[in-house]
Structures are given as C-alpha cells and as structure tokens.
CSV table of C-alpha atoms and ligand atoms in Angstrom, one decimal:
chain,number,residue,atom,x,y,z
A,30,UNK,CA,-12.4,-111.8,-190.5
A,31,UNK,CA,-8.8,-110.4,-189.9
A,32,UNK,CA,-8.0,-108.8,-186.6
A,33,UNK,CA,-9.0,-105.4,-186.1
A,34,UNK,CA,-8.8,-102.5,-183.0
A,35,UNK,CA,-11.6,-100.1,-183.7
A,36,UNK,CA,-11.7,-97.4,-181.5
A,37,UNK,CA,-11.8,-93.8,-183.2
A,38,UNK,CA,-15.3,-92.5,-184.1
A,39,UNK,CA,-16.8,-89.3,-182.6
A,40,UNK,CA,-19.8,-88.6,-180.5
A,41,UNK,CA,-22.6,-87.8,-182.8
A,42,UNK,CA,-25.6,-85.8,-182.2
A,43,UNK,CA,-28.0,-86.5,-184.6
A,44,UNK,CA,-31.5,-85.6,-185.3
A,45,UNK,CA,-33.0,-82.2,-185.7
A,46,UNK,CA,-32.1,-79.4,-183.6
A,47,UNK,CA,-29.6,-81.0,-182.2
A,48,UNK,CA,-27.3,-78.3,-183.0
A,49,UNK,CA,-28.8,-75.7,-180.7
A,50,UNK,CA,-28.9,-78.3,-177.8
A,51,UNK,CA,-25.5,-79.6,-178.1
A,52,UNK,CA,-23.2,-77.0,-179.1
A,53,UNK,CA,-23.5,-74.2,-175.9
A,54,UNK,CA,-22.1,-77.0,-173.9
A,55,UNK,CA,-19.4,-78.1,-176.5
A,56,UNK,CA,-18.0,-75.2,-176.8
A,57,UNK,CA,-17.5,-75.1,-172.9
A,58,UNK,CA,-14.9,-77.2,-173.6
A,59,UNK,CA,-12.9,-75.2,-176.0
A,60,UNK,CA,-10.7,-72.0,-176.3
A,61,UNK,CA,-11.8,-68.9,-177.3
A,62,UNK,CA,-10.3,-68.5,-180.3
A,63,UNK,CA,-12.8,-70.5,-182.8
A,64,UNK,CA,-12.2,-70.7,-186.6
A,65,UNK,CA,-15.4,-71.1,-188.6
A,66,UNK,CA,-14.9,-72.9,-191.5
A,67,UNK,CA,-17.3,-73.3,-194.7
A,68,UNK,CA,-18.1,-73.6,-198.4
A,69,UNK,CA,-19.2,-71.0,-201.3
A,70,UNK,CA,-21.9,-69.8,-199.5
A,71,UNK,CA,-24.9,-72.2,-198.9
A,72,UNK,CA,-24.4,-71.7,-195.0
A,73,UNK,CA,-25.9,-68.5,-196.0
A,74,UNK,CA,-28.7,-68.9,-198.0
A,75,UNK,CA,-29.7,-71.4,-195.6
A,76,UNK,CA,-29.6,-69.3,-192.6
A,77,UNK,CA,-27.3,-72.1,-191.1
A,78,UNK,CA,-24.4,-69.8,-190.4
A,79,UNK,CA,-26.5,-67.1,-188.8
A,80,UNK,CA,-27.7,-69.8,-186.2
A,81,UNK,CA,-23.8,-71.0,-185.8
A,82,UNK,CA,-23.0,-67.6,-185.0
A,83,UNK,CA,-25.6,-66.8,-182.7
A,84,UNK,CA,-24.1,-70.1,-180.9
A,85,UNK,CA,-20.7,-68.7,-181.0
A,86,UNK,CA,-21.5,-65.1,-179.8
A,87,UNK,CA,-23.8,-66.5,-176.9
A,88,UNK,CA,-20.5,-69.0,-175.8
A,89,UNK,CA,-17.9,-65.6,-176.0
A,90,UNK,CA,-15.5,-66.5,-178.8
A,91,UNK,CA,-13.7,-64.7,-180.9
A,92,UNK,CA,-14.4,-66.2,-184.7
A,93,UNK,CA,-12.1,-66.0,-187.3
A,94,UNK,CA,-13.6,-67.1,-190.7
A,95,UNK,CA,-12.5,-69.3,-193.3
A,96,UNK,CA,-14.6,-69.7,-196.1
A,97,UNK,CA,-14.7,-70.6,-199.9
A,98,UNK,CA,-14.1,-73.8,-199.5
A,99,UNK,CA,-14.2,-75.4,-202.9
A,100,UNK,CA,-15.3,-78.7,-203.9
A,101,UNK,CA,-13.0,-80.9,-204.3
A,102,UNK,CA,-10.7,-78.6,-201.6
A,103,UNK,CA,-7.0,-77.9,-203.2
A,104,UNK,CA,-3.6,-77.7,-201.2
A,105,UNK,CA,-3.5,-74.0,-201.7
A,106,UNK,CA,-6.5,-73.5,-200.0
A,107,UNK,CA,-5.8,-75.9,-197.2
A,108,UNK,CA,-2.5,-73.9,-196.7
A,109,UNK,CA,-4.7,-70.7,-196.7
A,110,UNK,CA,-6.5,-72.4,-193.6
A,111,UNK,CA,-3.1,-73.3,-192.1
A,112,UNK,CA,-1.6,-69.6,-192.7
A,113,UNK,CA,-4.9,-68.2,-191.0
A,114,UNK,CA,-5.3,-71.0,-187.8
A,115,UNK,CA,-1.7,-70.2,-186.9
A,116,UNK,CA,-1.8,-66.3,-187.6
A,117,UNK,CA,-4.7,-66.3,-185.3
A,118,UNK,CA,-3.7,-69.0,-182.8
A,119,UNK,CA,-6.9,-70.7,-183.6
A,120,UNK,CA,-8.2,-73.3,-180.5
A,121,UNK,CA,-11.0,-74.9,-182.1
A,122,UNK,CA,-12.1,-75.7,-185.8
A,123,UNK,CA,-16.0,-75.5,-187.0
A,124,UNK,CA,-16.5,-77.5,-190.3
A,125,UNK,CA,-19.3,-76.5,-191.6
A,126,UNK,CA,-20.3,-78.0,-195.0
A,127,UNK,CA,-20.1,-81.3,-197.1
A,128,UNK,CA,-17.3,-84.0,-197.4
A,129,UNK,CA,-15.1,-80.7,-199.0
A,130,UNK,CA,-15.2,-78.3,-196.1
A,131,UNK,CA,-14.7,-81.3,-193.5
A,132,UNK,CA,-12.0,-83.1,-195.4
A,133,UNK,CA,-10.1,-79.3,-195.9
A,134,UNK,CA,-10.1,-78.6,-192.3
A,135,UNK,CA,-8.7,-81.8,-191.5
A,136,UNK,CA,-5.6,-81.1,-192.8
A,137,UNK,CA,-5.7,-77.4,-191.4
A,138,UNK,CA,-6.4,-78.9,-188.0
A,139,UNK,CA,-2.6,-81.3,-188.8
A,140,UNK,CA,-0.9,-78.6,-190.4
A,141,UNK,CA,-1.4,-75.4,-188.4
A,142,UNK,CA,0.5,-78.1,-185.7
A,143,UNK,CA,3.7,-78.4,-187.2
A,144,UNK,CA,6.3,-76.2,-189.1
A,145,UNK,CA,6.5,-78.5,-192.4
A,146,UNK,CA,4.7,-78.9,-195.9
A,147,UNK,CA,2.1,-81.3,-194.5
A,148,UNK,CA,1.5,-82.4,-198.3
A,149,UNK,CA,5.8,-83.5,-198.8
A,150,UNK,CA,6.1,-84.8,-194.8
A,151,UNK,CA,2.8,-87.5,-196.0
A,152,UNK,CA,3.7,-88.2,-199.5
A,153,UNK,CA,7.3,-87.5,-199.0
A,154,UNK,CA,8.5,-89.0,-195.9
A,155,UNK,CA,5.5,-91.0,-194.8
A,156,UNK,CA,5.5,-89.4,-191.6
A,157,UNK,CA,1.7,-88.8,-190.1
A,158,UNK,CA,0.3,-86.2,-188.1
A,159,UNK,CA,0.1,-86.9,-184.0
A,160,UNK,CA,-0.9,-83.4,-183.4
A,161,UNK,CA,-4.4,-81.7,-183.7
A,162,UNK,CA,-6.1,-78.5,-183.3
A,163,UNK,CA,-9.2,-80.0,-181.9
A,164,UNK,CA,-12.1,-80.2,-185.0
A,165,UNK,CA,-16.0,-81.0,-185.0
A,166,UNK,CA,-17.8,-80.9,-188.2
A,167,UNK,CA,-21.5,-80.1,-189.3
A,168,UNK,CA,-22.6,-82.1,-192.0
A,169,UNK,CA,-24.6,-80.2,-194.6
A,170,UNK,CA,-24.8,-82.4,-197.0
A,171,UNK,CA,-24.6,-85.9,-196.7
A,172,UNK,CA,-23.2,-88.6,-199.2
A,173,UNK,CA,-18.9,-88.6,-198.5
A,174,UNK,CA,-19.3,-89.9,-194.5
A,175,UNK,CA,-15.8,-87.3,-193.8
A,176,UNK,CA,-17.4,-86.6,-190.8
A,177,UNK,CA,-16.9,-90.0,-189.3
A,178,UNK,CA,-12.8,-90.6,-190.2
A,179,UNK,CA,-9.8,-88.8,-190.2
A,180,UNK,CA,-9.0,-89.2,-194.0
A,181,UNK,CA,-9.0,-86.3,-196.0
A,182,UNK,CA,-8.9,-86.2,-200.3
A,183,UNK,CA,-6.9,-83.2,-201.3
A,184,UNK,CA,-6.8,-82.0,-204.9
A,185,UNK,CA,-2.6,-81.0,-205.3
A,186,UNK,CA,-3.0,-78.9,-208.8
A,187,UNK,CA,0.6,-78.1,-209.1
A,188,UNK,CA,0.8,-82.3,-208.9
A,189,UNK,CA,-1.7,-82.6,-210.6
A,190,UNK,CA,-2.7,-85.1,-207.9
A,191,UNK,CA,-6.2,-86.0,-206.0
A,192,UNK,CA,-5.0,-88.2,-203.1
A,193,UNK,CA,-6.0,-89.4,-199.7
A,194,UNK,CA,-4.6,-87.9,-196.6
A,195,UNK,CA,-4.2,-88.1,-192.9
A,196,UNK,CA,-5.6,-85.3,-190.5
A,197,UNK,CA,-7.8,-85.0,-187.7
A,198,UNK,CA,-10.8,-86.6,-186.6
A,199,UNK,CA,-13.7,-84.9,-185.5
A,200,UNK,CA,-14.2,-85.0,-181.7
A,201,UNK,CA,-17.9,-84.5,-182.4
A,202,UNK,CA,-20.1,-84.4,-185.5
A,203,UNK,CA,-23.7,-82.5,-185.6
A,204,UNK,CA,-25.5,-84.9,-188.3
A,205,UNK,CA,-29.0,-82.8,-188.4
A,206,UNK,CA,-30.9,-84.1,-191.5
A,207,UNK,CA,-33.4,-81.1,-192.3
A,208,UNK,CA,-29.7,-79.3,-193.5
A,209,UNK,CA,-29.6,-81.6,-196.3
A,210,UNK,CA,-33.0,-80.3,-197.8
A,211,UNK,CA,-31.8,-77.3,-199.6
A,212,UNK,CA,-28.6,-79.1,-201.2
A,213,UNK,CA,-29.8,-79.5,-205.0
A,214,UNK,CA,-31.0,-82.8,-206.2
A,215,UNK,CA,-27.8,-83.5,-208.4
A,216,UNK,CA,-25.7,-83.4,-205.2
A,217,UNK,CA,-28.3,-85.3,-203.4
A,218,UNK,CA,-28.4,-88.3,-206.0
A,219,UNK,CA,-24.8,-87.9,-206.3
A,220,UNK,CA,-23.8,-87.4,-202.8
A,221,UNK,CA,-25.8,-90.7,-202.0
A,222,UNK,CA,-24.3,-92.9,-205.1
A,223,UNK,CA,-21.1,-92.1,-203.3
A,224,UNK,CA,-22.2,-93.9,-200.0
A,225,UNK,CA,-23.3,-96.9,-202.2
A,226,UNK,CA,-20.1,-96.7,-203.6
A,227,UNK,CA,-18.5,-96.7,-200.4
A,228,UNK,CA,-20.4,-99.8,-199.4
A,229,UNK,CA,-19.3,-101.4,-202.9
A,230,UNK,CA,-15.9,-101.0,-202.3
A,231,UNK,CA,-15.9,-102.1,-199.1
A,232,UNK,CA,-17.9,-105.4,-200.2
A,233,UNK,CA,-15.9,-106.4,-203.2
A,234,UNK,CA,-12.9,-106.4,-201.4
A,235,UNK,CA,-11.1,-109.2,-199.8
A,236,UNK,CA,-11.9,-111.9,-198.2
A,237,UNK,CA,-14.3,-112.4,-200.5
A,238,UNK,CA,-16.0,-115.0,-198.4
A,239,UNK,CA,-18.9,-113.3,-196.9
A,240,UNK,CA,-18.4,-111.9,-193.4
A,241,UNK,CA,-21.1,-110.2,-190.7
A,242,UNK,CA,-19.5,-107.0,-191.7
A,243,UNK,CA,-20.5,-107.6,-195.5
A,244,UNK,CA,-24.0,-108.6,-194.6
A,245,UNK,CA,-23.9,-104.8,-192.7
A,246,UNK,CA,-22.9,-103.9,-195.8
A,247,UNK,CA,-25.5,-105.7,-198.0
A,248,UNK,CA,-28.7,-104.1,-195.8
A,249,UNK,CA,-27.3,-100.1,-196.7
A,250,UNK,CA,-26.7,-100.6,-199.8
A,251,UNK,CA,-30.7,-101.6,-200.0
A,252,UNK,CA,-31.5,-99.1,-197.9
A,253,UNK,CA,-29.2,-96.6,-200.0
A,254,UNK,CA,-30.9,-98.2,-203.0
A,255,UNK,CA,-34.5,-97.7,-201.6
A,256,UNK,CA,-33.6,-94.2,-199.9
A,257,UNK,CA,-32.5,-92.5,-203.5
A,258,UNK,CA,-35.5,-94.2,-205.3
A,259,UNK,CA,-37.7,-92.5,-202.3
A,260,UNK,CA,-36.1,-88.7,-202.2
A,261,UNK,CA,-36.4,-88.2,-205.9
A,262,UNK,CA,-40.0,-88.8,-205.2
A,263,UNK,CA,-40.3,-87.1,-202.0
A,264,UNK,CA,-37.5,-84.4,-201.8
A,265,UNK,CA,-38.8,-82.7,-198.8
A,266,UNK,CA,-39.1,-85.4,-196.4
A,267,UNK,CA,-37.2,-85.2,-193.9
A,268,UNK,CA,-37.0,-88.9,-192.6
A,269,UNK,CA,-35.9,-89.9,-195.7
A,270,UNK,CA,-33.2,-87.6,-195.4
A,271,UNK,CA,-32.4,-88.9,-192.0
A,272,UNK,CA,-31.7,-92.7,-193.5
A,273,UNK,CA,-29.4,-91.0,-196.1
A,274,UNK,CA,-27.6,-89.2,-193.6
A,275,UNK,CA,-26.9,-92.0,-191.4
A,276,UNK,CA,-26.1,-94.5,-194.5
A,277,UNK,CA,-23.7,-92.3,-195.4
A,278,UNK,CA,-21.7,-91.6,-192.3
A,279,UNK,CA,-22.3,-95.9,-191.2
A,280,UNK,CA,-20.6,-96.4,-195.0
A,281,UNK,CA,-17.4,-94.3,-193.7
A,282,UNK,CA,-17.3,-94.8,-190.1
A,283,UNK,CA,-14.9,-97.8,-190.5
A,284,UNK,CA,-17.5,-100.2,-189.2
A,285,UNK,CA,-18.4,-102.0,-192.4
A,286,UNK,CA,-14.7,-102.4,-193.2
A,287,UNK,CA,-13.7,-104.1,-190.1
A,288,UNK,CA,-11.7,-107.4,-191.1
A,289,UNK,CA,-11.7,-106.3,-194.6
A,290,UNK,CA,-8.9,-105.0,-197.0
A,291,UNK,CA,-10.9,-102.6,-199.0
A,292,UNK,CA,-11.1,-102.6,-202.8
A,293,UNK,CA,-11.7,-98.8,-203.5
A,294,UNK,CA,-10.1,-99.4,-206.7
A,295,UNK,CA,-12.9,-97.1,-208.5
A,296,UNK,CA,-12.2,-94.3,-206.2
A,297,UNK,CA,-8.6,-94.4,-207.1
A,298,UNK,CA,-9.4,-94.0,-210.8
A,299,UNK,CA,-12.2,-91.7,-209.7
A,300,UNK,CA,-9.9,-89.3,-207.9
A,301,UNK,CA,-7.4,-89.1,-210.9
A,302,UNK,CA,-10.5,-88.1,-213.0
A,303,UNK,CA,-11.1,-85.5,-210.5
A,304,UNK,CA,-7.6,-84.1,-210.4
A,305,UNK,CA,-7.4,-83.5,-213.9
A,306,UNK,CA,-11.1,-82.3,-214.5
A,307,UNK,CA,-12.3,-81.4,-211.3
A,308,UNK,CA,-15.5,-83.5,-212.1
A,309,UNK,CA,-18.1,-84.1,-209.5
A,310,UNK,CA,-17.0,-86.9,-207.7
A,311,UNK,CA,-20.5,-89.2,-207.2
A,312,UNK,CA,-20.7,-88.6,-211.1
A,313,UNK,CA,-17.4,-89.6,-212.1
A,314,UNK,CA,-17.9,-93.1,-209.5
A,315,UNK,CA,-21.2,-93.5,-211.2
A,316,UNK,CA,-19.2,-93.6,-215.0
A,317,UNK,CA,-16.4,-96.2,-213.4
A,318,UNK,CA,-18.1,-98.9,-211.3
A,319,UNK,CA,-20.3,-101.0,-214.1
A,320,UNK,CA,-17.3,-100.5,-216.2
A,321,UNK,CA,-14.9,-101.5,-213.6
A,322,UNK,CA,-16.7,-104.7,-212.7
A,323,UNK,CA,-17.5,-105.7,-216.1
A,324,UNK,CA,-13.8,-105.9,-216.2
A,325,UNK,CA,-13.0,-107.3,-212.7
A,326,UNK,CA,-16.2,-109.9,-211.8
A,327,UNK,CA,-14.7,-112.7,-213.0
A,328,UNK,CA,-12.2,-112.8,-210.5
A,329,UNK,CA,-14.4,-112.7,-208.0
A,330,UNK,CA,-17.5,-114.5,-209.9
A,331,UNK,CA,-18.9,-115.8,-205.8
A,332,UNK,CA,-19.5,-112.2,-204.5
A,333,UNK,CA,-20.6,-110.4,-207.6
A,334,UNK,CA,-23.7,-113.3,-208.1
A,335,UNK,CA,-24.2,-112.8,-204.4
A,336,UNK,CA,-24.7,-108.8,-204.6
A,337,UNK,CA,-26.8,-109.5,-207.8
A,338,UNK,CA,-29.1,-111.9,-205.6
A,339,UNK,CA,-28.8,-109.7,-202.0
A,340,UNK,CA,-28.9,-106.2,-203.2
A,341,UNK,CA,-30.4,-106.4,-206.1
A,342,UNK,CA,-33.1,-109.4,-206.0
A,343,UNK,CA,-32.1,-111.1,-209.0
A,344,UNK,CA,-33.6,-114.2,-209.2
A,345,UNK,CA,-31.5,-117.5,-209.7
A,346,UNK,CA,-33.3,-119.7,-210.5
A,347,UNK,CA,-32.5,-120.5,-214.1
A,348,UNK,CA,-29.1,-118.6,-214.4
A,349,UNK,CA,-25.2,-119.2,-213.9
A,350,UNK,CA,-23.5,-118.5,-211.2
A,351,UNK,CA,-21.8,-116.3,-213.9
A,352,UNK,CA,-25.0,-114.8,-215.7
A,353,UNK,CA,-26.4,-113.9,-211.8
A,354,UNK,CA,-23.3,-112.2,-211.8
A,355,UNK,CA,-24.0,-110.1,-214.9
A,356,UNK,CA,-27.3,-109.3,-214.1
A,357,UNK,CA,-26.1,-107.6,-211.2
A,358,UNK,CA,-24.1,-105.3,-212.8
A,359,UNK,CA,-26.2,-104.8,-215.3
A,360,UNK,CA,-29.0,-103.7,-212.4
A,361,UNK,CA,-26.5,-101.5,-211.1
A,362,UNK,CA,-26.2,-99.8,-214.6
A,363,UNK,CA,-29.3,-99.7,-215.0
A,364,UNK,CA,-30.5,-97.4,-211.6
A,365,UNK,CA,-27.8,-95.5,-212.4
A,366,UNK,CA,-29.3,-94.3,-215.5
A,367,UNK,CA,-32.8,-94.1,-213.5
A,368,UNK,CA,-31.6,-91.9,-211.2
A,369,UNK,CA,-30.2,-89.9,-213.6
A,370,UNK,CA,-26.7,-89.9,-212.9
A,371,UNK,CA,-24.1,-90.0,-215.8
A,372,UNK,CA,-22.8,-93.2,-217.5
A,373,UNK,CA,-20.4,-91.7,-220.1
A,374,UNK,CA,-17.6,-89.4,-220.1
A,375,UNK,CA,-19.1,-87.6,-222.5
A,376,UNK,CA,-22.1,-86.5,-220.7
A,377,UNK,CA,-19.7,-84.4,-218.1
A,378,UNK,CA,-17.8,-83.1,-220.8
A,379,UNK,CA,-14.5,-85.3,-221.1
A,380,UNK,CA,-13.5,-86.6,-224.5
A,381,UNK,CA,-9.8,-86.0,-224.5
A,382,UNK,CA,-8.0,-89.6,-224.5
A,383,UNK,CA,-4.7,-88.0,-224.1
A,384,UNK,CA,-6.0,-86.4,-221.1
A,385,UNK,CA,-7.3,-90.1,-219.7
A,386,UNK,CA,-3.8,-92.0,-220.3
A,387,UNK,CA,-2.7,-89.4,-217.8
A,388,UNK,CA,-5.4,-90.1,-215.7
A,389,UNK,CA,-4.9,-93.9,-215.9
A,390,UNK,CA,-1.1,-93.3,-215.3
A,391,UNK,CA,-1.4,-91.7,-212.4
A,392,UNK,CA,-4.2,-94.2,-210.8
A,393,UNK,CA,-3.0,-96.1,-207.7
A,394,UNK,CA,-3.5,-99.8,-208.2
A,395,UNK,CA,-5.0,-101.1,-205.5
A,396,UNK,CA,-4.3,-104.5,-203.2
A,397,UNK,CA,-8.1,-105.2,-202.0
A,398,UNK,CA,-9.6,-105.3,-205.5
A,399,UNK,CA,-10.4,-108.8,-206.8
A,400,UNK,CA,-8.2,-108.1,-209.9
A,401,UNK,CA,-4.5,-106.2,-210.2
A,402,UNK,CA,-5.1,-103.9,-212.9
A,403,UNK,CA,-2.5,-102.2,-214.9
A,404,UNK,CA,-2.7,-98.5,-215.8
A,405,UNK,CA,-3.0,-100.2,-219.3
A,406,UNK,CA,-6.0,-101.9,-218.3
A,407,UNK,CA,-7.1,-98.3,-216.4
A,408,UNK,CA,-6.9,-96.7,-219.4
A,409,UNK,CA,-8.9,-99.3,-221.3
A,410,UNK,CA,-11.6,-99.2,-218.5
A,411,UNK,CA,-11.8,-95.0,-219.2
A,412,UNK,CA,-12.1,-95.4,-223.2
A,413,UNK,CA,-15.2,-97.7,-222.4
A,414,UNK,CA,-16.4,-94.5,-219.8
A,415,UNK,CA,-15.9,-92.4,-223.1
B,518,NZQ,O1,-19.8,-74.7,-201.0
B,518,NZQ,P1,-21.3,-74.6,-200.7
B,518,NZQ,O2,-21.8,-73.2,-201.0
B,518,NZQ,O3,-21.6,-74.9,-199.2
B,518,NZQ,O4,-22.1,-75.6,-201.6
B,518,NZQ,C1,-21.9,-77.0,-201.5
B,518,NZQ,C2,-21.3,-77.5,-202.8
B,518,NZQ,O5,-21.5,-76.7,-203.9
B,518,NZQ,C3,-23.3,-77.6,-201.6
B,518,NZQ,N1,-24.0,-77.8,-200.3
B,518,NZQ,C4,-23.5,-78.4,-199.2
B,518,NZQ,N2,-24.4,-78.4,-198.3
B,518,NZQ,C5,-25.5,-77.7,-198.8
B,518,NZQ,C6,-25.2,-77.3,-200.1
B,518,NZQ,N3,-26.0,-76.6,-200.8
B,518,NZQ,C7,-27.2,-76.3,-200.3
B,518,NZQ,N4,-27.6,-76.6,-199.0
B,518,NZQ,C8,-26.8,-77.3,-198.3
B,518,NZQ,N5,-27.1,-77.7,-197.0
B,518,NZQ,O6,-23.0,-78.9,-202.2
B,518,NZQ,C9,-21.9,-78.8,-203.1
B,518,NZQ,C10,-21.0,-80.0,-202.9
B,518,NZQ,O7,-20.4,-80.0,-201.6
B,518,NZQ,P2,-19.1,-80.9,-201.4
B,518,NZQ,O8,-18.7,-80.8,-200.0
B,518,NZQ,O9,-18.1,-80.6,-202.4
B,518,NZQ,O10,-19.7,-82.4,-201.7
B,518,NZQ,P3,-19.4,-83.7,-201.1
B,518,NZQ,O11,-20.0,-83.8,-199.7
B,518,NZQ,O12,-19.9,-84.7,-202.0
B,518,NZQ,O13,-17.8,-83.8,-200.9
B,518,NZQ,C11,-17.0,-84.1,-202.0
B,518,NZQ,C12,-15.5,-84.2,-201.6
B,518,NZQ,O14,-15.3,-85.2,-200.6
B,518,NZQ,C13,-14.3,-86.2,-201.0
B,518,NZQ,C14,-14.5,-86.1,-202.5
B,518,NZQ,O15,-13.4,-86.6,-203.2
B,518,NZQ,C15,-14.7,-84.6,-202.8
B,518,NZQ,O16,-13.4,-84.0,-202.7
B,518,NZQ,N6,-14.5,-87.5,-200.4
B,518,NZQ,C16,-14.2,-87.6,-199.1
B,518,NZQ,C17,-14.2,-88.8,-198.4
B,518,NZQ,C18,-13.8,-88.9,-196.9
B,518,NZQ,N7,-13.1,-87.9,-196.4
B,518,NZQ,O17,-14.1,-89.9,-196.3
B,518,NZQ,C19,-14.7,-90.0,-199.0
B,518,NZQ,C20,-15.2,-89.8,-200.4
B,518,NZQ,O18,-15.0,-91.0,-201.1
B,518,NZQ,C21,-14.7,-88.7,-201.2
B,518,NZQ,O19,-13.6,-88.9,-201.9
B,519,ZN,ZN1,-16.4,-91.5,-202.3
C-alpha cells in the first residue's frame, strides 16, 4: 500500500424516506437563500421536486432555481449557475439529479467564490478552489458515485474538451434508492457499468500486487455483476436498487483507491469520445474496456488472470496464466453484450475516423495504467471500437 490520509467523505443518509427525516434539520443549518439545482425534468415527473419544495417552503427559504442541467453538464451552463448563485447571493446548493446535475454544481459551488474563469485558473494556472458555497446532493440516479467526491467532468465545447475538475464536496448526500426506479433501463444498465468501470480502474492500476483495498474492490464488482444480472430481471425491486446505489457511491468514495495510483486510462479515452459526440458515457466505457485490455493485459498478465478467476469464476485448472487472463476479458465482453450495452462505435452512431484521431489526440495518457499508450496506440484501440 502507499501512504494515504483519507478524510473527506460526507454524512450520508441512506435508505428510503430518508429525505423527509433528514432534510428539515439540515437545512437548520443553512442560509436562507437556497438554490435548487436539477436536470431536464425527471424531478418532475417523479414528484421528487414537489416533495423538495414542500421541504424548502416548510424550512422558510427563499429558492432560486437552476435547472436544465444536461448530461454531460457544459462550461456554459456551469457559468449560468455561477452568473445566477452570485446574482442571487445564493447560501446553500441542492443537487438534485445524477452524476451531471451533482458534478455541474460543484463547480457553481467553486466558482460563484471567486472573481476568475474557474475553467483557465484549473487548466491554466493549476490553482484549486479553497472556497465553497456549501453543497449537498440527492442522488437520482445512481451509477457515477459524484456524490461521494469533489471531482467534477465538465464538457468545455468551445475546447472541445471533457475533463476532470475540482469543486466542492457535498457536506451531505440523501442516497434514497426507490428514486432510482423511474430512471429508464438504458441509464440503469449504463449507469451501473460505470461503477464496475470505476472498480476496474481502480483494480488494474498500480501496485499490481494485490492489496485489501483490491479485494474491496473484487467483492463490488461481483456484487455489481450480480446486481445488473438481478434488476433487468426485477426492475422494480427496490433492494436491488439499494446494492446498486451503494456500489456505486463505495466505487467513488475514494475508499477502494486508497494506496493505489489509479488506471482510469478508459475513462480518459471515454471522456474525449464524449466531448466530441456527446455519447452516453456507461456506453462509450462499455465500447473501450475489452478493447483496452486486449491491448494492455499483457503488461499486467498477474492481475488480469486474477480478475478472470475472482470476479468472473473462471476456472484454472487447465489454462495459462495467460489464457485465464483472456478468458477474463473475454467474460467481460461477453456480459456486456448480455446486458445489452454497446460494443461498437457503430451501434451509437460514430463511424467518422477523422473524428477519432481527434479524439485519440486529445486523450490524456495516463500514469496508473499497466501500459503507456500513445495517442497512436489510442487511435488504434478506437478503430477496433469501430
Ligand atoms: O435530466 P433529467 O430529466 O433529470 O434526466 C436524467 C438524464 O436524462 C435521467 N434521470 C436521472 N434520475 C432520474 C432520471 N430519469 C428518471 N428518474 C430519475 N430518478 O437520467 C439521465 C442521465 O442522467 P446523468 O446525470 O447525465 O447520468 P449519470 O448519473 O450517468 O452522470 C453522467 C455524468 O457524470 C460524469 C460523466 O462523465 C457524465 O458527465 N461522471 C462523473 C463522475 C464523478 N464526478 O465522480 C465519475 C464518472 O466517471 C463520470 O465521468
Ligand atoms: Zn465513470
């Protein structure tokens, strides 16, 4: 293990209801002036923002609305929530939504703070935000784990740019799984291949020798694994729900990456896909990763037979250390395909291979994955998505 502090994570209240029973004496705690942040509308089709309201109407504040928060959130709209928290002098920030709404009001929460770009004082002067308007978030859909860090992925168009940023954490997170049972199926297979992806990420990075945090890491990922198989079955249960929910924000919490440099290498290429075809971004992991580690396993032959064996049962017996290895991956293509998620480009839409040397350009290489790619090598791994 390498040396670690770990230290930031925010109260959560999780089960159902909790919202009603913990948010009247949250909000005790807070100004009056209360920005309500969500998505496209799902908060009220659901009834969801009715009940928030009621909450914030019982407590006296005065709620200023931000909504249409897109997936995928863009600077431009993060600088619309900036514009409006400071216009209005804004005390508290309500995220209300998926990993989009939450990771947009991060950076609100950062920037309505201080009186530069946010985006040029990161990327440009690698200064970070010490100042926060205080933010909780209510997780709507589960899948991203935003709720549990203070990174946030912003989509810059005119940079054409899908990068990870620093804003605020939330100082307390309502995780009520019955919320999750209107989002539609796609988002809930999607949203929960992201947490395995998370867990991936985590695992294949280094040391590759294994670790307590990695065998953390090995049990979600079967209990993400089991969880998916389980809600395409039963979509309305709610305790299946509840194991998603929590996978999803233990995957991003920072606990399964304690003494770890993370790989992540698939998000990076992931992210690039994103900011130049706004693809869904469980869909666009689910294209990369078999890809990826067909490319990358031999460098790290140990771990890769190990998840094959661990997370995916493979039996040994009569097989390499390097075929067990294979099999793995080939498992992990293979439920990708059962669950229905895409495995080509082509199946979202993308053929353009001018468009993906851009992408693959622009992809950060990064220092936890087993092998240093170069963008040549990026763009070989998207031709193979194709
Ligand atoms: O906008 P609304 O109308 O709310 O609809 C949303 C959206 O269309 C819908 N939805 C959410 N809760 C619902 C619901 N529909 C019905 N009932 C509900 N209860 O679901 C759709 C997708 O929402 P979105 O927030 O975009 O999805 P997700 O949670 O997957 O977040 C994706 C974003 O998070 C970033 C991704 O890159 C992407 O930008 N990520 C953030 C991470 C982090 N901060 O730690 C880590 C991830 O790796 C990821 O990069
Ligand atoms: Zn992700």
């Amino acid at each position: 293990m390498k040396d670690f502090v770990y230290n930031k994570i925010p109260t959560v209240y999780f089960g159902e209801g909790v919202l009603k029973k913990n948010l009247p004496k949250e909000l005790e705690k807070v100004g009056t002036n209360v920005m309500l942040a969500y998505g496209g509308g799902s908060v009220k089709k659901t009834g969801l923002y009715d009940e928030i309201m009621g909450v914030l109407k019982q407590a006296q504040k005065n709620v200023i609305e931000f909504s249409g928060i897109m997936s995928n959130p863009t600077y431009n709209k993060v600088r619309e929530g900036i514009k409006l928290a400071k216009e209005n002098n804004v005390d508290f920030i309500l995220a209300v939504g998926g990993g989009s709404v939450i990771d947009c009001c991060k950076i609100v929460s950062a920037g309505a703070k201080i009186n530069e770009d946010i985006w040029k004082m990161e990327f440009r002067y690698k200064k970070f935000p010490n100042e926060f308007i205080k933010l909780a978030s209510v997780a709507t859909a589960s899948g991203t784990g935003a709720e549990m860090n203070n990174g946030a992925v912003i989509t810059n168009e005119d940079e054409k740019l899908k990068a990870g940023m620093v804003g605020a954490l939330s100082d307390f997170v309502i995780l009520d799984p019955s919320y999750t049972l209107t989002v539609p199926e796609k988002q809930v297979i999607s949203g929960a291949f992201d947490t395995l992806s998370h867990c991936m990420e985590t695992y294949f990075g280094k040391p590759a020798e294994n670790n307590v945090s990695d065998e953390i890491t090995e049990s979600i990922m079967r209990n993400v694994i089991r969880n998916i198989r389980e809600v395409m079955k039963n979509p309305n249960d709610v305790k299946i729900r509840s194991e998603l929910m929590w996978d999803s924000s233990l995957a991003e919490c920072g606990l399964l990456k304690l003494g770890k440099i993370t790989d992540f290498q698939a998000h990076q290429i992931e992210h690039q896909l994103g900011a130049y075809t706004n693809c869904n971004h469980g869909q666009g992991l689910a294209i990369i990763h078999p890809k990826l580690y067909r490319h990358i396993y031999k460098e790290n032959i140990h771990k890769f037979a190990r998840f094959a064996i661990e997370v995916w049962k493979v039996d040994n017996k009569d097989l390499s250390e390097e075929e067990t290895a294979k099999k793995g991956i080939e498992k992990l293509d293979k439920f990708i395909k059962e669950i229905g998620l895409p495995s080509t480009l082509k199946e979202i839409g993308i053929t353009d291979k001018e468009m993906l040397r851009k992408v693959a350009d622009s992809s950060n290489i990064t220092q936890g994955c087993a092998k240093q790619l170069t963008h040549d090598e990026i763009y070989e791994i998207l031709l193979e998505c194709l």
